[in-house]
Amino acid sequence: LALYAAAKTDRKRLSGIPFARIRNGASPRRYLVIHGDATTARETLLEHMKSAQGTAFLVESRTRTVKPHLLEIDPNRMFSSAGAALSLERLNASASPAAIQRETRWLDARRHQLLEALLPPPGGLLIALHNNARGYSIQTEAPISNRVHIPAPSTPHDFFLATSESDFNLIARGPYNAVLQSDARGPDDGSLSRLCASRRIRYVNLECALGNRAAQSEMLQWLDRLLP
């Protein structure tokens, strides 16, 4: 993982998961790449942090799942006990119910480490970068969203997901697809966006097709300039 001398860099283990942390200046803005296979998002954020102010966390993994303790889990399903249990069951078919329960309790006792590091201070903004391939698009999120803005229907894999209505209103003036999810709808999947919506935390997910680095870089720079 290439880090840059212009920023302060170190490594943190949060809830059993290793992250690289890049700190640039005193801005409270947070950035995140939580999936190791989101290689385009990783490259985009590393380049962005050469000049951006704030703190970035990048999972130190090359796979989508992680093993914080004894079992595999999707790290973006760890932000609630119910979501963690579902992910553990799906990814560890041979694990007994007792083993799933033990792992869930282990994560419950350490979730605060992730939250304290990743969540911005009151009024601050967290920008998460994700990549998708085949199947997942803005059309997946539209049915469970409060509002939808699709000015670019030909690029459904590239879009923003915001939890703050004021942030969405600004984004929706622009040329990029976006959804607002200010209410936590449907089953609890343990995702960070759902947690931020429930806690009224400003969160924007920048979703782009895997390999489309030009679009993800352009959208990230645009978003950073746009939002206070």
PDB file of C-alpha atoms in Angstrom:
ATOM      1  CA  LEU A   1       0.000   0.000   0.000  1.00  0.00           C
ATOM      2  CA  ALA A   2       1.701   3.180  -1.172  1.00  0.00           C
ATOM      3  CA  LEU A   3       1.357   6.076   1.257  1.00  0.00           C
ATOM      4  CA  TYR A   4       2.676   9.577   0.914  1.00  0.00           C
ATOM      5  CA  ALA A   5       5.231  11.522   2.917  1.00  0.00           C
ATOM      6  CA  ALA A   6       3.193  14.744   2.726  1.00  0.00           C
ATOM      7  CA  ALA A   7       0.602  13.253   5.069  1.00  0.00           C
ATOM      8  CA  LYS A   8       0.918  11.565   8.445  1.00  0.00           C
ATOM      9  CA  THR A   9       0.377   7.851   7.972  1.00  0.00           C
ATOM     10  CA  ASP A  10       0.058   4.942  10.323  1.00  0.00           C
ATOM     11  CA  ARG A  11      -1.828   1.704  10.777  1.00  0.00           C
ATOM     12  CA  LYS A  12      -4.696   0.935  13.113  1.00  0.00           C
ATOM     13  CA  ARG A  13      -6.465  -2.288  14.014  1.00  0.00           C
ATOM     14  CA  LEU A  14     -10.118  -1.466  14.570  1.00  0.00           C
ATOM     15  CA  SER A  15     -12.524  -4.157  15.772  1.00  0.00           C
ATOM     16  CA  GLY A  16      -9.957  -6.716  14.668  1.00  0.00           C
ATOM     17  CA  ILE A  17      -9.579  -5.274  11.142  1.00  0.00           C
ATOM     18  CA  PRO A  18      -6.296  -3.672   9.971  1.00  0.00           C
ATOM     19  CA  PHE A  19      -6.583  -0.236   8.366  1.00  0.00           C
ATOM     20  CA  ALA A  20      -4.090   2.212   6.934  1.00  0.00           C
ATOM     21  CA  ARG A  21      -4.794   5.729   8.226  1.00  0.00           C
ATOM     22  CA  ILE A  22      -3.751   8.856   6.325  1.00  0.00           C
ATOM     23  CA  ARG A  23      -4.070  12.206   8.116  1.00  0.00           C
ATOM     24  CA  ASN A  24      -3.715  15.456   6.229  1.00  0.00           C
ATOM     25  CA  GLY A  25      -4.301  18.691   8.140  1.00  0.00           C
ATOM     26  CA  ALA A  26      -6.856  19.375  10.845  1.00  0.00           C
ATOM     27  CA  SER A  27     -10.061  18.992   8.835  1.00  0.00           C
ATOM     28  CA  PRO A  28     -12.684  16.782  10.513  1.00  0.00           C
ATOM     29  CA  ARG A  29     -13.640  15.242   7.157  1.00  0.00           C
ATOM     30  CA  ARG A  30     -13.401  11.453   7.009  1.00  0.00           C
ATOM     31  CA  TYR A  31     -12.837   9.183   4.001  1.00  0.00           C
ATOM     32  CA  LEU A  32     -13.160   5.411   3.860  1.00  0.00           C
ATOM     33  CA  VAL A  33     -12.467   2.396   1.658  1.00  0.00           C
ATOM     34  CA  ILE A  34     -13.821  -0.597   3.559  1.00  0.00           C
ATOM     35  CA  HIS A  35     -13.657  -3.395   0.961  1.00  0.00           C
ATOM     36  CA  GLY A  36     -10.276  -4.763  -0.038  1.00  0.00           C
ATOM     37  CA  ASP A  37     -11.403  -5.739  -3.532  1.00  0.00           C
ATOM     38  CA  ALA A  38     -12.499  -2.165  -4.310  1.00  0.00           C
ATOM     39  CA  THR A  39      -9.160  -1.514  -6.010  1.00  0.00           C
ATOM     40  CA  THR A  40     -10.382   1.442  -8.071  1.00  0.00           C
ATOM     41  CA  ALA A  41     -11.715   3.134  -4.949  1.00  0.00           C
ATOM     42  CA  ARG A  42      -8.405   2.495  -3.165  1.00  0.00           C
ATOM     43  CA  GLU A  43      -6.332   4.005  -5.979  1.00  0.00           C
ATOM     44  CA  THR A  44      -8.683   6.972  -6.244  1.00  0.00           C
ATOM     45  CA  LEU A  45      -8.571   7.760  -2.533  1.00  0.00           C
ATOM     46  CA  LEU A  46      -4.796   7.375  -2.265  1.00  0.00           C
ATOM     47  CA  GLU A  47      -4.350   9.877  -5.062  1.00  0.00           C
ATOM     48  CA  HIS A  48      -6.971  12.204  -3.587  1.00  0.00           C
ATOM     49  CA  MET A  49      -5.264  12.279  -0.191  1.00  0.00           C
ATOM     50  CA  LYS A  50      -2.138  13.809  -1.717  1.00  0.00           C
ATOM     51  CA  SER A  51      -3.968  17.126  -1.539  1.00  0.00           C
ATOM     52  CA  ALA A  52      -7.252  16.608   0.333  1.00  0.00           C
ATOM     53  CA  GLN A  53      -7.609  17.685   3.934  1.00  0.00           C
ATOM     54  CA  GLY A  54      -8.966  15.170   6.419  1.00  0.00           C
ATOM     55  CA  THR A  55      -8.448  11.603   7.627  1.00  0.00           C
ATOM     56  CA  ALA A  56      -8.740   8.550   5.384  1.00  0.00           C
ATOM     57  CA  PHE A  57      -9.064   4.919   6.441  1.00  0.00           C
ATOM     58  CA  LEU A  58      -8.292   2.146   3.920  1.00  0.00           C
ATOM     59  CA  VAL A  59      -8.809  -1.489   4.862  1.00  0.00           C
ATOM     60  CA  GLU A  60      -5.594  -3.488   4.552  1.00  0.00           C
ATOM     61  CA  SER A  61      -6.937  -6.425   2.591  1.00  0.00           C
ATOM     62  CA  ARG A  62      -7.203  -7.535  -1.026  1.00  0.00           C
ATOM     63  CA  THR A  63     -10.466  -9.419  -0.599  1.00  0.00           C
ATOM     64  CA  ARG A  64     -14.030  -8.275   0.016  1.00  0.00           C
ATOM     65  CA  THR A  65     -14.338 -10.132   3.307  1.00  0.00           C
ATOM     66  CA  VAL A  66     -12.162  -9.947   6.416  1.00  0.00           C
ATOM     67  CA  LYS A  67     -11.498 -12.189   9.390  1.00  0.00           C
ATOM     68  CA  PRO A  68     -11.430  -9.928  12.454  1.00  0.00           C
ATOM     69  CA  HIS A  69     -11.463 -12.880  14.856  1.00  0.00           C
ATOM     70  CA  LEU A  70     -12.374 -16.490  14.008  1.00  0.00           C
ATOM     71  CA  LEU A  71     -14.881 -16.179  11.145  1.00  0.00           C
ATOM     72  CA  GLU A  72     -15.189 -14.353   7.820  1.00  0.00           C
ATOM     73  CA  ILE A  73     -17.453 -11.319   7.550  1.00  0.00           C
ATOM     74  CA  ASP A  74     -18.244  -8.492   5.157  1.00  0.00           C
ATOM     75  CA  PRO A  75     -16.748  -5.453   6.958  1.00  0.00           C
ATOM     76  CA  ASN A  76     -19.621  -3.250   5.763  1.00  0.00           C
ATOM     77  CA  ARG A  77     -22.054  -5.496   7.618  1.00  0.00           C
ATOM     78  CA  MET A  78     -20.409  -5.085  11.014  1.00  0.00           C
ATOM     79  CA  PHE A  79     -22.160  -1.907  12.112  1.00  0.00           C
ATOM     80  CA  SER A  80     -25.004  -3.675  13.907  1.00  0.00           C
ATOM     81  CA  SER A  81     -25.354  -6.929  15.764  1.00  0.00           C
ATOM     82  CA  ALA A  82     -28.172  -8.139  13.498  1.00  0.00           C
ATOM     83  CA  GLY A  83     -26.281  -7.311  10.301  1.00  0.00           C
ATOM     84  CA  ALA A  84     -23.103  -8.953  11.568  1.00  0.00           C
ATOM     85  CA  ALA A  85     -24.949 -12.150  12.459  1.00  0.00           C
ATOM     86  CA  LEU A  86     -26.528 -12.376   8.996  1.00  0.00           C
ATOM     87  CA  SER A  87     -23.179 -11.849   7.273  1.00  0.00           C
ATOM     88  CA  LEU A  88     -21.454 -14.416   9.496  1.00  0.00           C
ATOM     89  CA  GLU A  89     -24.148 -16.998   8.751  1.00  0.00           C
ATOM     90  CA  ARG A  90     -23.939 -16.391   5.004  1.00  0.00           C
ATOM     91  CA  LEU A  91     -20.142 -16.552   4.780  1.00  0.00           C
ATOM     92  CA  ASN A  92     -19.489 -19.371   7.262  1.00  0.00           C
ATOM     93  CA  ALA A  93     -21.903 -22.127   6.265  1.00  0.00           C
ATOM     94  CA  SER A  94     -20.176 -24.779   8.363  1.00  0.00           C
ATOM     95  CA  ALA A  95     -20.159 -22.696  11.578  1.00  0.00           C
ATOM     96  CA  SER A  96     -22.572 -23.754  14.298  1.00  0.00           C
ATOM     97  CA  PRO A  97     -25.208 -21.351  15.699  1.00  0.00           C
ATOM     98  CA  ALA A  98     -23.163 -21.207  18.905  1.00  0.00           C
ATOM     99  CA  ALA A  99     -20.046 -20.178  16.965  1.00  0.00           C
ATOM    100  CA  ILE A 100     -21.994 -17.468  15.138  1.00  0.00           C
ATOM    101  CA  GLN A 101     -23.332 -16.208  18.456  1.00  0.00           C
ATOM    102  CA  ARG A 102     -19.853 -16.134  20.023  1.00  0.00           C
ATOM    103  CA  GLU A 103     -18.431 -14.214  17.064  1.00  0.00           C
ATOM    104  CA  THR A 104     -21.334 -11.749  17.132  1.00  0.00           C
ATOM    105  CA  ARG A 105     -20.748 -11.086  20.836  1.00  0.00           C
ATOM    106  CA  TRP A 106     -17.019 -10.621  20.170  1.00  0.00           C
ATOM    107  CA  LEU A 107     -17.805  -7.992  17.531  1.00  0.00           C
ATOM    108  CA  ASP A 108     -20.419  -6.304  19.717  1.00  0.00           C
ATOM    109  CA  ALA A 109     -17.766  -5.745  22.394  1.00  0.00           C
ATOM    110  CA  ARG A 110     -15.393  -4.083  19.899  1.00  0.00           C
ATOM    111  CA  ARG A 111     -17.657  -2.218  17.469  1.00  0.00           C
ATOM    112  CA  HIS A 112     -16.984   1.035  19.313  1.00  0.00           C
ATOM    113  CA  GLN A 113     -13.415   0.995  17.967  1.00  0.00           C
ATOM    114  CA  LEU A 114     -14.689   1.263  14.396  1.00  0.00           C
ATOM    115  CA  LEU A 115     -17.275   3.892  15.244  1.00  0.00           C
ATOM    116  CA  GLU A 116     -14.947   6.122  17.230  1.00  0.00           C
ATOM    117  CA  ALA A 117     -12.405   6.157  14.406  1.00  0.00           C
ATOM    118  CA  LEU A 118     -14.614   6.338  11.327  1.00  0.00           C
ATOM    119  CA  LEU A 119     -17.484   8.591  12.347  1.00  0.00           C
ATOM    120  CA  PRO A 120     -16.898  12.340  11.969  1.00  0.00           C
ATOM    121  CA  PRO A 121     -17.527  14.829  14.783  1.00  0.00           C
ATOM    122  CA  PRO A 122     -21.015  16.413  14.979  1.00  0.00           C
ATOM    123  CA  GLY A 123     -21.821  18.139  11.693  1.00  0.00           C
ATOM    124  CA  GLY A 124     -18.840  16.557   9.946  1.00  0.00           C
ATOM    125  CA  LEU A 125     -18.913  14.479   6.782  1.00  0.00           C
ATOM    126  CA  LEU A 126     -17.890  10.899   6.027  1.00  0.00           C
ATOM    127  CA  ILE A 127     -17.272   9.975   2.370  1.00  0.00           C
ATOM    128  CA  ALA A 128     -17.041   6.248   1.601  1.00  0.00           C
ATOM    129  CA  LEU A 129     -15.799   4.954  -1.747  1.00  0.00           C
ATOM    130  CA  HIS A 130     -17.170   1.698  -3.144  1.00  0.00           C
ATOM    131  CA  ASN A 131     -16.897  -0.223  -6.412  1.00  0.00           C
ATOM    132  CA  ASN A 132     -19.460  -2.472  -8.030  1.00  0.00           C
ATOM    133  CA  ALA A 133     -19.497  -5.030 -10.816  1.00  0.00           C
ATOM    134  CA  ARG A 134     -22.499  -6.631 -12.540  1.00  0.00           C
ATOM    135  CA  GLY A 135     -25.952  -6.329 -11.123  1.00  0.00           C
ATOM    136  CA  TYR A 136     -25.697  -3.626  -8.486  1.00  0.00           C
ATOM    137  CA  SER A 137     -26.633  -0.099  -9.590  1.00  0.00           C
ATOM    138  CA  ILE A 138     -28.686   2.923  -8.581  1.00  0.00           C
ATOM    139  CA  GLN A 139     -31.761   0.937  -9.603  1.00  0.00           C
ATOM    140  CA  THR A 140     -31.002  -1.442  -6.719  1.00  0.00           C
ATOM    141  CA  GLU A 141     -31.194   1.395  -4.211  1.00  0.00           C
ATOM    142  CA  ALA A 142     -34.024   3.427  -5.753  1.00  0.00           C
ATOM    143  CA  PRO A 143     -36.929   1.390  -4.268  1.00  0.00           C
ATOM    144  CA  ILE A 144     -35.660   1.864  -0.689  1.00  0.00           C
ATOM    145  CA  SER A 145     -34.665   5.528  -1.101  1.00  0.00           C
ATOM    146  CA  ASN A 146     -36.492   8.661  -0.016  1.00  0.00           C
ATOM    147  CA  ARG A 147     -35.607  10.563  -3.179  1.00  0.00           C
ATOM    148  CA  VAL A 148     -33.902   9.704  -6.462  1.00  0.00           C
ATOM    149  CA  HIS A 149     -31.992  11.876  -8.948  1.00  0.00           C
ATOM    150  CA  ILE A 150     -31.017  10.182 -12.237  1.00  0.00           C
ATOM    151  CA  PRO A 151     -29.718  12.729 -14.766  1.00  0.00           C
ATOM    152  CA  ALA A 152     -27.349  10.122 -16.259  1.00  0.00           C
ATOM    153  CA  PRO A 153     -29.392   6.924 -16.785  1.00  0.00           C
ATOM    154  CA  SER A 154     -26.764   5.505 -19.142  1.00  0.00           C
ATOM    155  CA  THR A 155     -24.282   5.186 -16.214  1.00  0.00           C
ATOM    156  CA  PRO A 156     -26.400   3.562 -13.468  1.00  0.00           C
ATOM    157  CA  HIS A 157     -23.367   2.044 -11.724  1.00  0.00           C
ATOM    158  CA  ASP A 158     -21.931   5.483 -10.908  1.00  0.00           C
ATOM    159  CA  PHE A 159     -23.901   7.332  -8.238  1.00  0.00           C
ATOM    160  CA  PHE A 160     -23.958   8.967  -4.821  1.00  0.00           C
ATOM    161  CA  LEU A 161     -25.916   7.720  -1.797  1.00  0.00           C
ATOM    162  CA  ALA A 162     -26.453  10.436   0.813  1.00  0.00           C
ATOM    163  CA  THR A 163     -28.016  10.231   4.273  1.00  0.00           C
ATOM    164  CA  SER A 164     -28.409  14.002   4.728  1.00  0.00           C
ATOM    165  CA  GLU A 165     -31.204  15.761   2.860  1.00  0.00           C
ATOM    166  CA  SER A 166     -29.244  19.029   2.723  1.00  0.00           C
ATOM    167  CA  ASP A 167     -26.276  17.220   1.146  1.00  0.00           C
ATOM    168  CA  PHE A 168     -28.577  15.455  -1.321  1.00  0.00           C
ATOM    169  CA  ASN A 169     -30.194  18.757  -2.315  1.00  0.00           C
ATOM    170  CA  LEU A 170     -26.784  20.119  -3.292  1.00  0.00           C
ATOM    171  CA  ILE A 171     -25.767  16.943  -5.117  1.00  0.00           C
ATOM    172  CA  ALA A 172     -29.081  16.843  -6.995  1.00  0.00           C
ATOM    173  CA  ARG A 173     -28.301  20.187  -8.625  1.00  0.00           C
ATOM    174  CA  GLY A 174     -25.418  18.503 -10.413  1.00  0.00           C
ATOM    175  CA  PRO A 175     -24.946  16.053 -13.305  1.00  0.00           C
ATOM    176  CA  TYR A 176     -24.458  12.854 -11.300  1.00  0.00           C
ATOM    177  CA  ASN A 177     -26.919  10.171 -10.249  1.00  0.00           C
ATOM    178  CA  ALA A 178     -27.840  10.163  -6.565  1.00  0.00           C
ATOM    179  CA  VAL A 179     -30.236   8.739  -3.997  1.00  0.00           C
ATOM    180  CA  LEU A 180     -31.238  10.015  -0.572  1.00  0.00           C
ATOM    181  CA  GLN A 181     -31.592   7.468   2.219  1.00  0.00           C
ATOM    182  CA  SER A 182     -32.309   9.542   5.293  1.00  0.00           C
ATOM    183  CA  ASP A 183     -34.522   6.834   6.818  1.00  0.00           C
ATOM    184  CA  ALA A 184     -33.314   3.346   7.688  1.00  0.00           C
ATOM    185  CA  ARG A 185     -35.768   1.240   5.659  1.00  0.00           C
ATOM    186  CA  GLY A 186     -36.083  -2.503   5.367  1.00  0.00           C
ATOM    187  CA  PRO A 187     -34.212  -5.201   7.320  1.00  0.00           C
ATOM    188  CA  ASP A 188     -31.125  -4.191   9.280  1.00  0.00           C
ATOM    189  CA  ASP A 189     -28.194  -5.171   7.050  1.00  0.00           C
ATOM    190  CA  GLY A 190     -25.478  -3.788   9.332  1.00  0.00           C
ATOM    191  CA  SER A 191     -24.201  -1.306   6.738  1.00  0.00           C
ATOM    192  CA  LEU A 192     -22.503   1.962   7.603  1.00  0.00           C
ATOM    193  CA  SER A 193     -24.994   3.955   5.539  1.00  0.00           C
ATOM    194  CA  ARG A 194     -27.886   2.555   7.550  1.00  0.00           C
ATOM    195  CA  LEU A 195     -26.171   3.343  10.845  1.00  0.00           C
ATOM    196  CA  CYS A 196     -25.408   6.904   9.723  1.00  0.00           C
ATOM    197  CA  ALA A 197     -28.998   7.426   8.581  1.00  0.00           C
ATOM    198  CA  SER A 198     -30.344   6.230  11.918  1.00  0.00           C
ATOM    199  CA  ARG A 199     -27.967   8.526  13.831  1.00  0.00           C
ATOM    200  CA  ARG A 200     -28.433  11.544  11.516  1.00  0.00           C
ATOM    201  CA  ILE A 201     -24.754  11.502  10.561  1.00  0.00           C
ATOM    202  CA  ARG A 202     -23.710  13.101   7.272  1.00  0.00           C
ATOM    203  CA  TYR A 203     -22.557  10.242   5.065  1.00  0.00           C
ATOM    204  CA  VAL A 204     -22.084  10.030   1.300  1.00  0.00           C
ATOM    205  CA  ASN A 205     -21.266   6.801  -0.489  1.00  0.00           C
ATOM    206  CA  LEU A 206     -19.539   7.316  -3.837  1.00  0.00           C
ATOM    207  CA  GLU A 207     -20.317   4.225  -5.874  1.00  0.00           C
ATOM    208  CA  CYS A 208     -18.590   3.579  -9.220  1.00  0.00           C
ATOM    209  CA  ALA A 209     -18.117   0.634 -11.520  1.00  0.00           C
ATOM    210  CA  LEU A 210     -14.919  -1.277 -10.807  1.00  0.00           C
ATOM    211  CA  GLY A 211     -12.190  -0.018 -13.137  1.00  0.00           C
ATOM    212  CA  ASN A 212     -13.808   3.355 -13.822  1.00  0.00           C
ATOM    213  CA  ARG A 213     -11.185   5.368 -12.010  1.00  0.00           C
ATOM    214  CA  ALA A 214     -11.596   8.482 -14.146  1.00  0.00           C
ATOM    215  CA  ALA A 215     -15.255   8.770 -13.159  1.00  0.00           C
ATOM    216  CA  GLN A 216     -14.631   8.026  -9.488  1.00  0.00           C
ATOM    217  CA  SER A 217     -11.833  10.574  -9.266  1.00  0.00           C
ATOM    218  CA  GLU A 218     -13.915  13.218 -11.038  1.00  0.00           C
ATOM    219  CA  MET A 219     -16.925  12.603  -8.804  1.00  0.00           C
ATOM    220  CA  LEU A 220     -14.862  12.622  -5.611  1.00  0.00           C
ATOM    221  CA  GLN A 221     -13.198  15.926  -6.453  1.00  0.00           C
ATOM    222  CA  TRP A 222     -16.555  17.437  -7.404  1.00  0.00           C
ATOM    223  CA  LEU A 223     -18.194  16.239  -4.192  1.00  0.00           C
ATOM    224  CA  ASP A 224     -15.337  17.493  -2.008  1.00  0.00           C
ATOM    225  CA  ARG A 225     -15.614  20.964  -3.517  1.00  0.00           C
ATOM    226  CA  LEU A 226     -19.408  20.975  -3.337  1.00  0.00           C
ATOM    227  CA  LEU A 227     -20.144  19.963   0.241  1.00  0.00           C
ATOM    228  CA  PRO A 228     -19.254  22.060   3.285  1.00  0.00           C
TER     229      PRO A 228
END
